[in-house]
Short mmCIF file of C-alpha atoms in Angstrom, two decimals:
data_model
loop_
_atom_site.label_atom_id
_atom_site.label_comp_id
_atom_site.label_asym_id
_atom_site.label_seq_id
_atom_site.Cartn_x
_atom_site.Cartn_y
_atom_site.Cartn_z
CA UNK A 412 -42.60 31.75 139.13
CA UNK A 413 -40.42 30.84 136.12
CA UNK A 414 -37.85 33.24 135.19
CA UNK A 415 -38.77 32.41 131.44
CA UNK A 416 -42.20 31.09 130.45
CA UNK A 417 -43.48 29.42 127.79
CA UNK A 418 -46.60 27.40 126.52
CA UNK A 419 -45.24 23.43 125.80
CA UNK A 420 -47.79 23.18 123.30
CA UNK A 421 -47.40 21.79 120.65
CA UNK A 422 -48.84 24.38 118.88
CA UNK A 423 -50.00 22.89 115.65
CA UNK A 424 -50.91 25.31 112.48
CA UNK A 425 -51.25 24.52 108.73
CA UNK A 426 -49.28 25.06 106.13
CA UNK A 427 -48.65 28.51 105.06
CA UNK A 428 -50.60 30.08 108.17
CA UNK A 429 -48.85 32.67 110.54
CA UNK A 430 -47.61 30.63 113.72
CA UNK A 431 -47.15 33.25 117.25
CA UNK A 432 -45.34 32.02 119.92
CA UNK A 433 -45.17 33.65 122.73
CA UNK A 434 -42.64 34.16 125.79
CA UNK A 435 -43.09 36.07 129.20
CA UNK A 436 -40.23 36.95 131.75
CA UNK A 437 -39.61 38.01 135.30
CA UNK A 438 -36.57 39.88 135.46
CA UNK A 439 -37.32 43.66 134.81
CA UNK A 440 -33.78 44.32 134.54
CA UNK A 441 -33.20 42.25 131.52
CA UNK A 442 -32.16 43.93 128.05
CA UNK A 443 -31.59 41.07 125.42
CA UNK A 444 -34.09 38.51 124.03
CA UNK A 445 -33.64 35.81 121.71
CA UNK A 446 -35.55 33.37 120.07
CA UNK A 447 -34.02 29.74 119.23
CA UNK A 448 -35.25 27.14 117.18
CA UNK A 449 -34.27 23.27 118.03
CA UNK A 450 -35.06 20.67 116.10
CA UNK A 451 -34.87 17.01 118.00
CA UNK A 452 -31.49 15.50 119.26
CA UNK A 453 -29.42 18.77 117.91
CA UNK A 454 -28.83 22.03 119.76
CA UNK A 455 -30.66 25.18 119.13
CA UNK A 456 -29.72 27.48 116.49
CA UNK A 457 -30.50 31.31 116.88
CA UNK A 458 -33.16 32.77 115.22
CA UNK A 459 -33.15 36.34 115.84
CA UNK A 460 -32.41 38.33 118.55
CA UNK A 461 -34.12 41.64 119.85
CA UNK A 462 -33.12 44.69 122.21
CA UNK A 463 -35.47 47.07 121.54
CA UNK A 464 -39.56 47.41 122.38
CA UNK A 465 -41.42 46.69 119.01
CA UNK A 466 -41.02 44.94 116.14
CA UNK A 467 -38.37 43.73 114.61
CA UNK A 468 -38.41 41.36 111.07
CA UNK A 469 -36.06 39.02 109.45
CA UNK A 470 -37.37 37.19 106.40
CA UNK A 471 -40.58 35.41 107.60
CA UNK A 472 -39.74 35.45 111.17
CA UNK A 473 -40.75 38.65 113.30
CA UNK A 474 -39.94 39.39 116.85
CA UNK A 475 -41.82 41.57 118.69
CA UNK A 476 -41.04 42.94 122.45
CA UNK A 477 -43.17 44.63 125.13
CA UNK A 478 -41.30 45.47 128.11
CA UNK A 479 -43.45 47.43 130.24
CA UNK A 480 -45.53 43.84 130.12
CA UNK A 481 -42.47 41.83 129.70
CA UNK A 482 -43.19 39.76 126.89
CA UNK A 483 -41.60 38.64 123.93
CA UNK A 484 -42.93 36.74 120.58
CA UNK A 485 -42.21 35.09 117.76
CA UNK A 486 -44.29 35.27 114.47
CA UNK A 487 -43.63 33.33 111.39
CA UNK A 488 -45.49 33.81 108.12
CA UNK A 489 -45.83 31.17 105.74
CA UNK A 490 -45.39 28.73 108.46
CA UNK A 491 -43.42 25.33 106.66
CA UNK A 492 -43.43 21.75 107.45
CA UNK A 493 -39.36 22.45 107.67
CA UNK A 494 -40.27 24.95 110.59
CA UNK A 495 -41.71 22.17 112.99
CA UNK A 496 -39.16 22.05 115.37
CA UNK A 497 -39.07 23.55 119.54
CA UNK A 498 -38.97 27.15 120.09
CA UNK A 499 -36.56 28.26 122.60
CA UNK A 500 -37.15 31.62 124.49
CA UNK A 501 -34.06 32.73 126.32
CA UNK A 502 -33.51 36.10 128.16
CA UNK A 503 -29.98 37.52 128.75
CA UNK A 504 -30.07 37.87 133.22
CA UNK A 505 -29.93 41.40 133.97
CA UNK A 506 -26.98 43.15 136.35
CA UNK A 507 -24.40 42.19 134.48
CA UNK A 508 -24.74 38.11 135.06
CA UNK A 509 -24.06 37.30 131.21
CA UNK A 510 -26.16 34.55 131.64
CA UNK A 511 -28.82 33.33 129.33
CA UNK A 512 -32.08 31.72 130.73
CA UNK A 513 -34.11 29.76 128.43
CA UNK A 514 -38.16 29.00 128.78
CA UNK A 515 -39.03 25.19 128.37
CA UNK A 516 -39.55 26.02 124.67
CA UNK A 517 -42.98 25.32 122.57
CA UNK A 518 -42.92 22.76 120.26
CA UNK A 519 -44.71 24.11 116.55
CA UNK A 520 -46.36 21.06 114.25
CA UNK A 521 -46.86 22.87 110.66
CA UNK A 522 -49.30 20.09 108.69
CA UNK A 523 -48.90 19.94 104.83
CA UNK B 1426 -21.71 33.23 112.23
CA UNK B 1427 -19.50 31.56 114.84
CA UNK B 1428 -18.84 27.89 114.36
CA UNK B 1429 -18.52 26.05 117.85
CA UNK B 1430 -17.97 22.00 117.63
CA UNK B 1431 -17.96 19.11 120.70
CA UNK B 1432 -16.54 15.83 120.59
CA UNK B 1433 -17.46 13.34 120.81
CA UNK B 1434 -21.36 13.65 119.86
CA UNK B 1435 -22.09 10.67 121.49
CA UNK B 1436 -20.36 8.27 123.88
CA UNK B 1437 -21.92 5.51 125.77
CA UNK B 1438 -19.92 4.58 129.36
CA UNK B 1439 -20.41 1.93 132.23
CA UNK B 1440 -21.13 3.95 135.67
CA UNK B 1441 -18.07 4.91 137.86
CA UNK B 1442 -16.08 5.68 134.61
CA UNK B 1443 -15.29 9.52 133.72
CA UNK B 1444 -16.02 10.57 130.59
CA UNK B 1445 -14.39 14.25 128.95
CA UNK B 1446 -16.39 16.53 126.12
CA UNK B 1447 -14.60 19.07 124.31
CA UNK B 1448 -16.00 22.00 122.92
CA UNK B 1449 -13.97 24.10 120.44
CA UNK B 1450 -14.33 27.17 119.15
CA UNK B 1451 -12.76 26.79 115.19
CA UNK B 1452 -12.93 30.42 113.62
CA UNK B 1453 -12.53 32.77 116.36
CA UNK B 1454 -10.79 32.70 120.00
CA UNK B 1455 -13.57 32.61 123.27
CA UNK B 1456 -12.21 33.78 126.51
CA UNK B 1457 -15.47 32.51 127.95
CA UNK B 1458 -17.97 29.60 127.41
CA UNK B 1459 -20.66 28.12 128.57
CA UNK B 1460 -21.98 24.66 129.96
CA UNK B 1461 -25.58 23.45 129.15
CA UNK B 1462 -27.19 20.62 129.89
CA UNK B 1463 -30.62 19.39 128.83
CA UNK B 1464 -32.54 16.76 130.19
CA UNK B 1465 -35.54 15.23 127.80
CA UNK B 1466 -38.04 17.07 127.14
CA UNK B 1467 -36.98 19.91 129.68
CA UNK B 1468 -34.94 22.94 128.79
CA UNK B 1469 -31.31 23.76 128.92
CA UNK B 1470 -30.03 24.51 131.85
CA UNK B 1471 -26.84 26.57 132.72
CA UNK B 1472 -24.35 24.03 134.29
CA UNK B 1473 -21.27 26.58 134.64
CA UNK B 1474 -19.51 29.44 132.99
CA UNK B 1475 -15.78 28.21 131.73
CA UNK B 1476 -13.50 30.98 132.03
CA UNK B 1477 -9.61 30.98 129.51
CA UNK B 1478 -7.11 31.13 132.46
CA UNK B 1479 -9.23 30.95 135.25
CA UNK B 1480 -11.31 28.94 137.64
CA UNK B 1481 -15.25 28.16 136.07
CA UNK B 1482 -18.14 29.65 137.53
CA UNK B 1483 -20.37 26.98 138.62
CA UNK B 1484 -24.25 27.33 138.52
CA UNK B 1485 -25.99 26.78 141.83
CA UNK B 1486 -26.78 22.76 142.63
CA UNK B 1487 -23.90 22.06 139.91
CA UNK B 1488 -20.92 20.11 142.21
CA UNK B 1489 -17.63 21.37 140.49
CA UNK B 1490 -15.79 18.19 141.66
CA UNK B 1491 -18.37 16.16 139.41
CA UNK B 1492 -18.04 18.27 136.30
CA UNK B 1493 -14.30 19.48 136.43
CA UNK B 1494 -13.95 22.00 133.62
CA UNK B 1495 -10.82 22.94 132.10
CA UNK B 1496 -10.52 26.21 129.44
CA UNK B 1497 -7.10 25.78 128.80
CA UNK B 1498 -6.69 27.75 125.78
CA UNK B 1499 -9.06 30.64 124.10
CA UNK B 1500 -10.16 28.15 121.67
CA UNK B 1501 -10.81 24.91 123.66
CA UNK B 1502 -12.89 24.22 126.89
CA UNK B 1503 -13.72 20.42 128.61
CA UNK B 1504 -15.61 19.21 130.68
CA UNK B 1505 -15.09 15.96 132.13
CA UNK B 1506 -17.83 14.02 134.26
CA UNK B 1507 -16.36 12.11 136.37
CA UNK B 1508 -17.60 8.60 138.23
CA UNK B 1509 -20.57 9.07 136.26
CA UNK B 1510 -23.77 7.30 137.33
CA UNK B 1511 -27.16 6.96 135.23
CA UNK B 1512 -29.00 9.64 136.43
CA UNK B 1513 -25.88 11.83 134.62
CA UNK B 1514 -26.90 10.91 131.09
CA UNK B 1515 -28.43 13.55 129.49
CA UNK B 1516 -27.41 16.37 126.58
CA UNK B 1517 -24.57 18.46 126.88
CA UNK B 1518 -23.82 21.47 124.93
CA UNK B 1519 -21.58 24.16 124.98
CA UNK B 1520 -21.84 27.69 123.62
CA UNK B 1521 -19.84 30.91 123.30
CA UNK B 1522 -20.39 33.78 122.56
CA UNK B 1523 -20.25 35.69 119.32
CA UNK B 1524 -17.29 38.69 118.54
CA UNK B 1525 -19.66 40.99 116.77
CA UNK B 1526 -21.87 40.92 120.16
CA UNK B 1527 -21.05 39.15 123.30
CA UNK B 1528 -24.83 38.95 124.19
CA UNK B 1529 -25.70 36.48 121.08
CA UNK B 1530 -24.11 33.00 121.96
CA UNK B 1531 -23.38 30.16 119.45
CA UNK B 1532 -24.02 26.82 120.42
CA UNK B 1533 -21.78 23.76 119.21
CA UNK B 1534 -23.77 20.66 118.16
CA UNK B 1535 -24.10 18.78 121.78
CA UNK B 1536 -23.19 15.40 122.85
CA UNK B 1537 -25.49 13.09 123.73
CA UNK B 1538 -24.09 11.21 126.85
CA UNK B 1539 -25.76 7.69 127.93
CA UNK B 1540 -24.22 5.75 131.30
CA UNK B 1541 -25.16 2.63 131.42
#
């Protein structure tokens, strides 16, 4: 089992539609969350980060974290061509490691 | 946020040759940072943890004598690949991590490394 899992995709949805993507991890012990965006040939760029179970919004990007099922999503409204890009997952390793683990990411196709 | 650069972004070397990366940190000081690399198509993967002042932390299957990493100062880590062979070329990027909150990391811009 991956430590951080993620559908490839792509994940294709039209303009202005609400995109999810969605994230599951192993490691029970892990506290921090974060959701990266990279476009092709650059290096991701954080998106948001989240701690806490629930919901947490930022413009037209919401994260939302369950960790009694330990999963994590992303939702953006008013999806945008300009938002087509890979979605990185990555999950801070528990017991102190300081490491980040990232999913395979899930690459989003918003059509005009 | 933080602002994290490499250089070069790209370099293109014959195999057997060593080639170095630098990633800076340019508006704060980072007493750690970290070593990615990313394959196409696949995710990153951690390659090490470079430590200011001390030995790196290398990531299981990495071979430290391969990828010799040097964090010198707090605001400048390298990592050289040495004797580099094809199957080395891939995307490296380095990241560290933010002052407000050590868990958010900032990732410099990556360089792109092709041995011929």
């Amino acid at each position: 089992q991956k430590e951080v899992e993620q559908n490839s995709g792509p994940l294709s949805v039209p303009e202005g539609a609400i995109a999810s993507l969605n994230c599951t991890y192993s490691d029970r012990g892990s506290q921090s969350f974060f959701w990266y965006r990279q476009y092709s040939g650059k290096s991701p760029e954080l998106i948001m980060f989240i701690y806490s179970n629930g919901d947490k919004e930022d413009g037209r990007f919401t994260a939302q974290l369950n960790k009694a099922s330990q999963y994590v999503s992303l939702l953006i409204r008013d999806s945008q061509p300009s938002d087509s890009a890979t979605y990185l997952c990555a999950v801070l390793k528990g017991g102190g490691a300081d490491k980040l683990i990232f999913g395979t990411g899930t690459r989003l196709q918003v059509f005009p | 946020g933080a602002v994290v650069s490499q250089h070069p972004s790209w370099v293109i070397c014959k195999s057997g040759t060593s080639v170095k990366i630098e990633c800076r940190s340019l508006d704060f000081q980072a007493t750690t940072m970290f070593w990615y690399r990313q394959f196409p198509k696949q995710s990153l993967m951690l390659m090490a943890t470079s430590n200011e002042g001390s030995k790196a932390t290398y990531e299981q299957g990495v071979e430290k004598d391969k990828f010799l990493i040097n964090h010198a100062s707090l605001t400048l880590s390298t990592l050289t690949v040495t004797s580099a062979h094809p199957e080395d070329s891939s995307f490296y990027i380095c990241s560290a991590p933010s002052l407000q909150s050590t868990d958010t990391q900032y990732f410099g811009p990556g360089t792109r490394l092709t041995v011929l």
